[in-house]
Each structure stands twice: as C-alpha cells, then as structure tokens.
C-alpha cells in the first residue's frame, strides 16, 4: 500500500505522461487520475448531464446499481442544450462589470426581462436554475465561492433575476473583465469514469451540426475516461432519420439511439406482422393497437410514456439495462 501511495503522489506531481511522436507531440497521453483509478486509488464514478429525462432518474439509479459506481445526476428539468452545456462548463457562463460586495449581500448577475439570461463564452444566452438544480451550487465567480439563485416564482416568471451571494464575507471584488461562473459539478464531478450525455429534447441549437458540436464541447471539457451519448426518443423514424444518422456517423457505437431501440419492431413468424417492440417486450407489456400503430412508424409506444416525452418507471428500467449492456459491450465496465 505504501508503494501505491508513493506512486500516486508521483503521478499527481507529473500530471500526465505519454510517448512523443516524431514531431515531439505527446501521444497516448494518460492522466494521473486515470492511472490512480486503474490502480484502485480513487473510486470511479458516473456523471450524467441532461434535462428532465435525466433528472427524473430511474435509469441513472439502475446504472449505478449495475455498475457498482456512484452516479451524480446533473439533470435539470426544462433546460435546453445550450444551458446544459454552460453549466457543465463546455461553454462557460461569463459575467462582467459587477462588484461583489465585501459582505454577504446578494448582487445582481442578470435580469431576465432585461437581459434574457446569462451570457456565455460562445455568445449565447442561457437560463439556469429555472427548475432548480442542486448540483449547481456552491459555485465560483473567479475565486469567490457562493450561491447563484434564481429569484423568480417559477420557470416562466419573466420578472425574476439571477443573484449571487458570496459564502463568506471578505474583500470587495470588482469584476471588470469577462469572468467565468463555474458550477459545483463542473469543478467536482467532471472527472468521471463514465460521462453520459442526454441533451436536445428542449432544443437549444439551430441545427444538427450545432448539436453535434455541443456534444463535442461537453466531451472536450470533461476529463471523463469514457463518454456515451443517448439519442432522443421522441418522434418517428422519418422525423429523426437525419439526426440519428449524423450522430451515429460522428460518435459511432458510443451513440445509443433510444428511439430506435425502444420502438424496434418484433415481427410474427413470417416477418410481415408487427406483434411488439423491444421496449414493450423488455418491460413485459402487451401492446395495444395504438402501440402497434406507433411502432409501425418508428415511434415509441404510448405504454412506455407518461406523456409525449417522459418515461414510465418500467421504461426507465429498460433504459438503465440497455445502457449498462452497451457499456459492457464497449468495455467501459
């Protein structure tokens, strides 16, 4: 054990190591954190980023139980892709021209009806915390730790503000250059064994190309050892064809298309008549005629849904098992 601790200290001091190619560029780089995880010196964990489909859990809890790893749920209901990306840190929120007082009096960061939200490094305006988000705080503005609060009465309240309250009194801090707001999970949960990304149901992108870039920013910013991407499950096969083809082309086997799996038809002997689908079969449910009609168009059947988007408990179990099996196939677990 003493040797392992000494090796751990050495790796931390080195940061990373690898081999240089003929141009002197470091390749096959391995971080100290990855090596410590491999040596069993730190416990691997999973971090999930998303909206209400992630926040609602179920599949996240099951994934943790099956993998034996802690799962940190970075989902917040109602958020679009740009807002999720901003609080993850891949497109960081920026503030400027404010003064953080010496005491613990709240300071205005953004006014919703005047500013729309908080600006980001990529030039977008995002609206965090409208439906909560316990993983956001404590956050940092520069070196000042505190809490960012949404003061509105609900997510649709246009009169609310975003205010920052420092955790402890200290010297007054004048912010006169663009300065990042970094969230709790960005700082503390962005070095997982596995990162799961599930974004886009609430839009927050202009086209598929931008959505793909957002996934890449999430991957680049995180120091995750592995990343898998969950594909949107709403819509028909025709509606989602371009999206799914583009995501699969970009991310290959690390893209898990939930719509395709949950709605994948099962045929009777002879191969002409649809009798069920993977999602219903895995959940032990008998399809209704409405379900069969949905399956024929590549749409997730209603029995698997609470509404047009959100999952039943049985469906969350199906998804958790699916992700775990895919990760096993990918040798992530």
Coordinates of C-alpha atoms in Angstrom, one line a residue:
X1 CA 0.0 0.0 0.0
X2 CA 2.9 2.4 0.8
X3 CA 4.3 1.9 -2.7
X4 CA 0.9 2.6 -4.2
X5 CA 0.6 5.9 -2.2
X6 CA 4.1 6.9 -3.3
X7 CA 3.3 6.2 -6.9
X8 CA 0.0 8.1 -6.6
X9 CA 1.9 11.2 -5.3
X10 CA 4.4 10.9 -8.1
X11 CA 1.6 10.7 -10.7
X12 CA -0.1 13.7 -9.3
X13 CA 3.1 15.7 -9.4
X14 CA 3.7 14.7 -13.0
X15 CA 0.1 15.3 -14.1
X16 CA 0.3 13.1 -17.2
X17 CA 2.8 11.2 -19.3
X18 CA 3.0 9.5 -22.6
X19 CA 5.1 9.0 -25.7
X20 CA 6.2 11.7 -28.1
X21 CA 5.8 11.2 -31.9
X22 CA 8.4 12.2 -34.4
X23 CA 7.2 15.8 -34.2
X24 CA 7.6 15.9 -30.5
X25 CA 3.9 15.9 -29.8
X26 CA 2.7 13.9 -26.8
X27 CA 0.6 10.9 -27.8
X28 CA -1.1 8.1 -25.9
X29 CA -1.3 10.6 -23.0
X30 CA -2.5 9.1 -19.7
X31 CA -3.7 11.4 -16.9
X32 CA -2.7 10.8 -13.3
X33 CA -6.3 10.5 -12.4
X34 CA -6.8 7.7 -14.9
X35 CA -3.8 5.8 -13.6
X36 CA -5.0 6.3 -10.0
X37 CA -8.4 4.9 -11.0
X38 CA -6.8 1.9 -12.7
X39 CA -4.7 1.3 -9.6
X40 CA -7.7 1.4 -7.3
X41 CA -6.5 4.5 -5.5
X42 CA -9.7 6.5 -6.3
X43 CA -13.2 5.3 -6.7
X44 CA -14.6 5.6 -10.2
X45 CA -18.0 7.3 -10.7
X46 CA -20.5 8.3 -13.3
X47 CA -21.8 11.8 -14.1
X48 CA -24.9 12.3 -16.2
X49 CA -25.8 15.6 -18.0
X50 CA -29.3 16.3 -19.2
X51 CA -32.7 17.8 -18.7
X52 CA -35.8 16.2 -17.0
X53 CA -35.3 12.9 -18.8
X54 CA -32.1 12.7 -16.8
X55 CA -33.2 14.5 -13.7
X56 CA -36.1 12.1 -13.3
X57 CA -33.6 9.3 -12.7
X58 CA -34.6 5.7 -12.6
X59 CA -32.2 4.7 -15.4
X60 CA -29.4 6.6 -13.6
X61 CA -30.1 4.8 -10.3
X62 CA -30.2 1.4 -12.0
X63 CA -27.0 2.2 -14.0
X64 CA -25.2 2.9 -10.7
X65 CA -26.5 -0.3 -9.1
X66 CA -25.5 -2.5 -12.0
X67 CA -22.0 -0.9 -12.4
X68 CA -21.3 -0.6 -8.7
X69 CA -20.4 3.1 -9.1
X70 CA -21.8 6.2 -7.6
X71 CA -23.9 8.2 -10.1
X72 CA -24.0 12.0 -10.0
X73 CA -27.2 13.3 -11.6
X74 CA -26.5 16.6 -13.5
X75 CA -30.0 16.8 -15.0
X76 CA -32.3 19.8 -14.6
X77 CA -35.9 19.9 -16.0
X78 CA -36.7 22.2 -18.8
X79 CA -33.2 23.1 -19.8
X80 CA -32.1 23.3 -23.4
X81 CA -28.8 22.1 -24.8
X82 CA -27.1 25.5 -24.5
X83 CA -27.9 25.9 -20.8
X84 CA -26.8 22.3 -20.0
X85 CA -23.5 22.9 -21.9
X86 CA -23.0 26.1 -20.0
X87 CA -23.3 24.7 -16.5
X88 CA -21.2 21.7 -17.4
X89 CA -18.5 24.2 -18.4
X90 CA -18.1 23.3 -22.1
X91 CA -19.4 26.8 -22.9
X92 CA -18.9 28.6 -19.6
X93 CA -21.1 31.4 -18.3
X94 CA -19.4 34.8 -18.1
X95 CA -20.1 37.9 -16.2
X96 CA -18.6 41.4 -16.3
X97 CA -18.9 44.9 -14.9
X98 CA -20.2 44.0 -11.4
X99 CA -18.9 44.4 -7.9
X100 CA -19.1 41.5 -5.4
X101 CA -19.6 43.3 -2.1
X102 CA -17.4 42.5 0.9
X103 CA -20.4 41.2 2.9
X104 CA -23.0 38.5 2.1
X105 CA -25.5 40.8 0.4
X106 CA -26.8 39.4 -2.9
X107 CA -25.5 41.0 -6.1
X108 CA -27.5 41.1 -9.4
X109 CA -25.9 38.9 -12.1
X110 CA -28.7 39.1 -14.8
X111 CA -32.2 40.4 -15.1
X112 CA -34.4 38.0 -17.0
X113 CA -36.8 40.5 -18.7
X114 CA -33.9 42.9 -19.5
X115 CA -31.0 40.5 -20.2
X116 CA -32.9 37.3 -21.1
X117 CA -30.4 35.3 -19.2
X118 CA -26.6 34.9 -18.6
X119 CA -24.2 35.3 -21.4
X120 CA -21.7 32.5 -22.4
X121 CA -18.3 32.4 -23.9
X122 CA -19.8 31.2 -27.2
X123 CA -22.1 34.1 -27.4
X124 CA -25.3 32.5 -26.3
X125 CA -27.8 33.5 -23.5
X126 CA -28.7 30.7 -21.0
X127 CA -31.2 30.4 -18.2
X128 CA -30.0 28.0 -15.5
X129 CA -31.8 27.2 -12.3
X130 CA -35.4 27.9 -13.5
X131 CA -36.4 24.5 -12.3
X132 CA -33.8 24.1 -9.6
X133 CA -30.5 22.2 -9.8
X134 CA -28.9 21.2 -6.5
X135 CA -25.7 20.2 -8.4
X136 CA -25.2 23.9 -9.5
X137 CA -24.1 25.3 -6.1
X138 CA -21.8 26.1 -4.4
X139 CA -20.4 27.9 -7.5
X140 CA -17.4 30.2 -8.1
X141 CA -17.1 33.6 -9.7
X142 CA -13.4 33.8 -10.2
X143 CA -12.0 32.9 -6.7
X144 CA -15.1 33.9 -4.8
X145 CA -17.3 31.0 -3.7
X146 CA -21.0 31.5 -3.2
X147 CA -24.5 30.6 -4.4
X148 CA -26.3 31.6 -7.6
X149 CA -30.0 31.9 -7.0
X150 CA -33.0 32.4 -9.4
X151 CA -35.5 34.7 -7.7
X152 CA -38.5 34.1 -9.9
X153 CA -41.6 32.4 -8.7
X154 CA -41.3 29.7 -11.4
X155 CA -39.6 28.8 -14.6
X156 CA -41.9 31.0 -16.7
X157 CA -41.6 34.1 -14.5
X158 CA -40.1 36.9 -16.6
X159 CA -39.6 39.2 -13.6
X160 CA -37.1 37.0 -11.8
X161 CA -33.4 37.7 -11.5
X162 CA -30.2 35.7 -11.1
X163 CA -28.3 36.8 -7.9
X164 CA -25.0 35.8 -6.5
X165 CA -24.4 35.7 -2.7
X166 CA -20.8 35.0 -1.5
X167 CA -20.4 32.3 1.1
X168 CA -18.3 34.3 3.5
X169 CA -17.5 38.0 4.0
X170 CA -14.2 39.2 2.5
X171 CA -12.7 41.9 0.5
X172 CA -14.8 43.6 -2.2
X173 CA -14.1 42.2 -5.6
X174 CA -14.5 44.3 -8.7
X175 CA -15.2 42.3 -11.9
X176 CA -14.2 44.4 -14.9
X177 CA -13.2 41.6 -17.3
X178 CA -15.2 38.7 -18.5
X179 CA -15.1 36.2 -15.6
X180 CA -16.5 32.6 -15.5
X181 CA -19.2 31.2 -13.3
X182 CA -18.2 27.6 -12.6
X183 CA -20.7 25.2 -11.1
X184 CA -20.2 22.6 -8.3
X185 CA -20.4 19.7 -10.8
X186 CA -18.1 21.4 -13.3
X187 CA -15.4 21.7 -10.6
X188 CA -16.0 18.5 -8.7
X189 CA -17.8 15.9 -10.9
X190 CA -16.1 16.3 -14.3
X191 CA -13.5 13.6 -14.0
X192 CA -15.8 10.5 -14.1
X193 CA -15.1 7.0 -15.3
X194 CA -18.2 7.5 -17.5
X195 CA -20.0 10.6 -18.7
X196 CA -23.5 10.2 -20.0
X197 CA -24.8 13.0 -22.2
X198 CA -28.6 13.2 -22.9
X199 CA -29.4 16.7 -24.4
X200 CA -31.5 18.3 -27.1
X201 CA -35.1 17.4 -26.2
X202 CA -35.8 21.1 -25.3
X203 CA -33.9 22.3 -28.3
X204 CA -31.2 25.0 -27.7
X205 CA -29.5 24.5 -31.1
X206 CA -30.1 25.8 -34.6
X207 CA -29.4 22.6 -36.5
X208 CA -27.9 19.1 -36.1
X209 CA -24.4 20.4 -36.8
X210 CA -24.6 22.7 -33.8
X211 CA -26.0 19.9 -31.6
X212 CA -23.0 17.7 -32.6
X213 CA -20.6 20.5 -31.7
X214 CA -22.3 20.8 -28.3
X215 CA -21.7 17.2 -27.6
X216 CA -18.0 17.6 -28.6
X217 CA -17.6 20.6 -26.3
X218 CA -19.1 18.5 -23.4
X219 CA -16.6 15.7 -24.2
X220 CA -13.6 18.0 -24.6
X221 CA -14.3 19.9 -21.4
X222 CA -14.9 16.8 -19.2
X223 CA -12.0 14.7 -18.2
X224 CA -14.2 11.6 -18.4
X225 CA -12.4 8.4 -19.2
X226 CA -15.4 7.3 -21.4
X227 CA -18.5 9.1 -22.8
X228 CA -21.7 7.6 -24.1
X229 CA -24.4 9.7 -25.8
X230 CA -28.2 8.9 -25.5
X231 CA -30.2 9.7 -28.6
X232 CA -33.6 11.4 -28.4
X233 CA -36.5 9.1 -28.1
X234 CA -39.4 11.3 -29.3
X235 CA -40.6 11.5 -32.8
X236 CA -40.9 9.0 -35.7
X237 CA -38.3 7.2 -37.7
X238 CA -38.7 9.7 -40.6
X239 CA -38.5 12.7 -38.3
X240 CA -35.3 11.5 -36.6
X241 CA -33.5 10.0 -39.5
X242 CA -31.1 12.9 -40.3
X243 CA -30.4 13.4 -36.6
X244 CA -29.7 9.7 -35.9
X245 CA -27.6 9.2 -39.0
X246 CA -25.5 12.2 -38.3
X247 CA -25.0 11.3 -34.6
X248 CA -24.1 7.7 -35.5
X249 CA -21.6 8.9 -38.1
X250 CA -19.9 11.2 -35.6
X251 CA -19.9 9.1 -32.5
X252 CA -20.3 5.5 -33.7
X253 CA -21.0 2.9 -31.2
X254 CA -20.9 5.4 -28.4
X255 CA -24.2 6.8 -29.6
X256 CA -27.1 4.9 -28.2
X257 CA -30.3 5.6 -30.1
X258 CA -33.1 5.3 -27.5
X259 CA -35.9 5.8 -30.1
X260 CA -34.6 3.1 -32.3
X261 CA -34.2 0.6 -29.5
X262 CA -37.5 1.2 -27.7
X263 CA -39.5 1.2 -30.9
X264 CA -37.6 -1.5 -32.7
X265 CA -40.4 -3.8 -34.1
X266 CA -40.7 -7.5 -33.3
X267 CA -42.4 -9.5 -36.1
X268 CA -44.5 -12.6 -36.0
X269 CA -43.3 -15.7 -37.8
X270 CA -43.1 -14.9 -41.4
X271 CA -41.8 -11.4 -40.8
X272 CA -44.7 -9.4 -42.1
X273 CA -46.8 -8.6 -39.0
X274 CA -45.6 -6.4 -36.1
X275 CA -46.5 -8.0 -32.8
X276 CA -44.5 -5.9 -30.4
X277 CA -41.2 -4.0 -30.0
X278 CA -38.1 -4.2 -27.9
X279 CA -39.2 -1.7 -25.4
X280 CA -42.6 -3.3 -24.6
X281 CA -41.1 -6.8 -24.7
X282 CA -38.3 -5.8 -22.2
X283 CA -40.9 -4.2 -20.0
X284 CA -43.2 -7.3 -20.1
X285 CA -46.1 -5.3 -21.6
X286 CA -48.7 -6.4 -24.2
X287 CA -49.0 -3.9 -27.0
X288 CA -52.4 -2.2 -27.7
X289 CA -53.4 -1.4 -31.3
X290 CA -52.4 2.2 -30.6
X291 CA -48.9 0.9 -29.6
X292 CA -48.7 -1.2 -32.8
X293 CA -49.6 1.8 -34.9
X294 CA -46.9 3.8 -33.3
X295 CA -44.3 1.1 -33.7
X296 CA -45.1 0.9 -37.4
X297 CA -43.9 4.5 -37.8
X298 CA -40.9 4.0 -35.6
X299 CA -42.4 5.9 -32.7
X300 CA -42.1 4.9 -29.0
X301 CA -45.4 3.3 -28.0
X302 CA -47.5 5.2 -25.5
X303 CA -47.5 2.5 -22.9
X304 CA -43.8 3.3 -22.3
X305 CA -44.5 7.0 -21.8
X306 CA -46.2 9.2 -19.1
X307 CA -46.9 11.9 -21.7
X308 CA -45.4 12.6 -25.1
X309 CA -41.8 12.6 -23.8
X310 CA -41.3 11.3 -20.2
X311 CA -40.8 7.7 -19.3
X312 CA -42.7 5.3 -17.1
X313 CA -40.8 3.5 -14.3
X314 CA -40.8 0.4 -16.4
X315 CA -39.2 2.2 -19.3
X316 CA -36.5 3.7 -17.1
X317 CA -35.6 0.2 -16.1
X318 CA -35.4 -0.9 -19.7
X319 CA -33.1 2.1 -20.5
X320 CA -30.9 1.5 -17.5
X321 CA -30.4 -2.1 -18.5
X322 CA -29.8 -1.1 -22.1
X323 CA -27.1 1.5 -21.2
X324 CA -25.3 -1.0 -18.9
X325 CA -25.3 -3.7 -21.6
X326 CA -24.0 -1.3 -24.2
X327 CA -21.2 -0.1 -21.8
X328 CA -20.3 -3.7 -21.1
X329 CA -20.1 -4.3 -24.9
X330 CA -17.9 -1.2 -25.2
X331 CA -15.6 -2.5 -22.4
X332 CA -16.4 0.6 -20.3
X333 CA -17.4 -1.7 -17.4

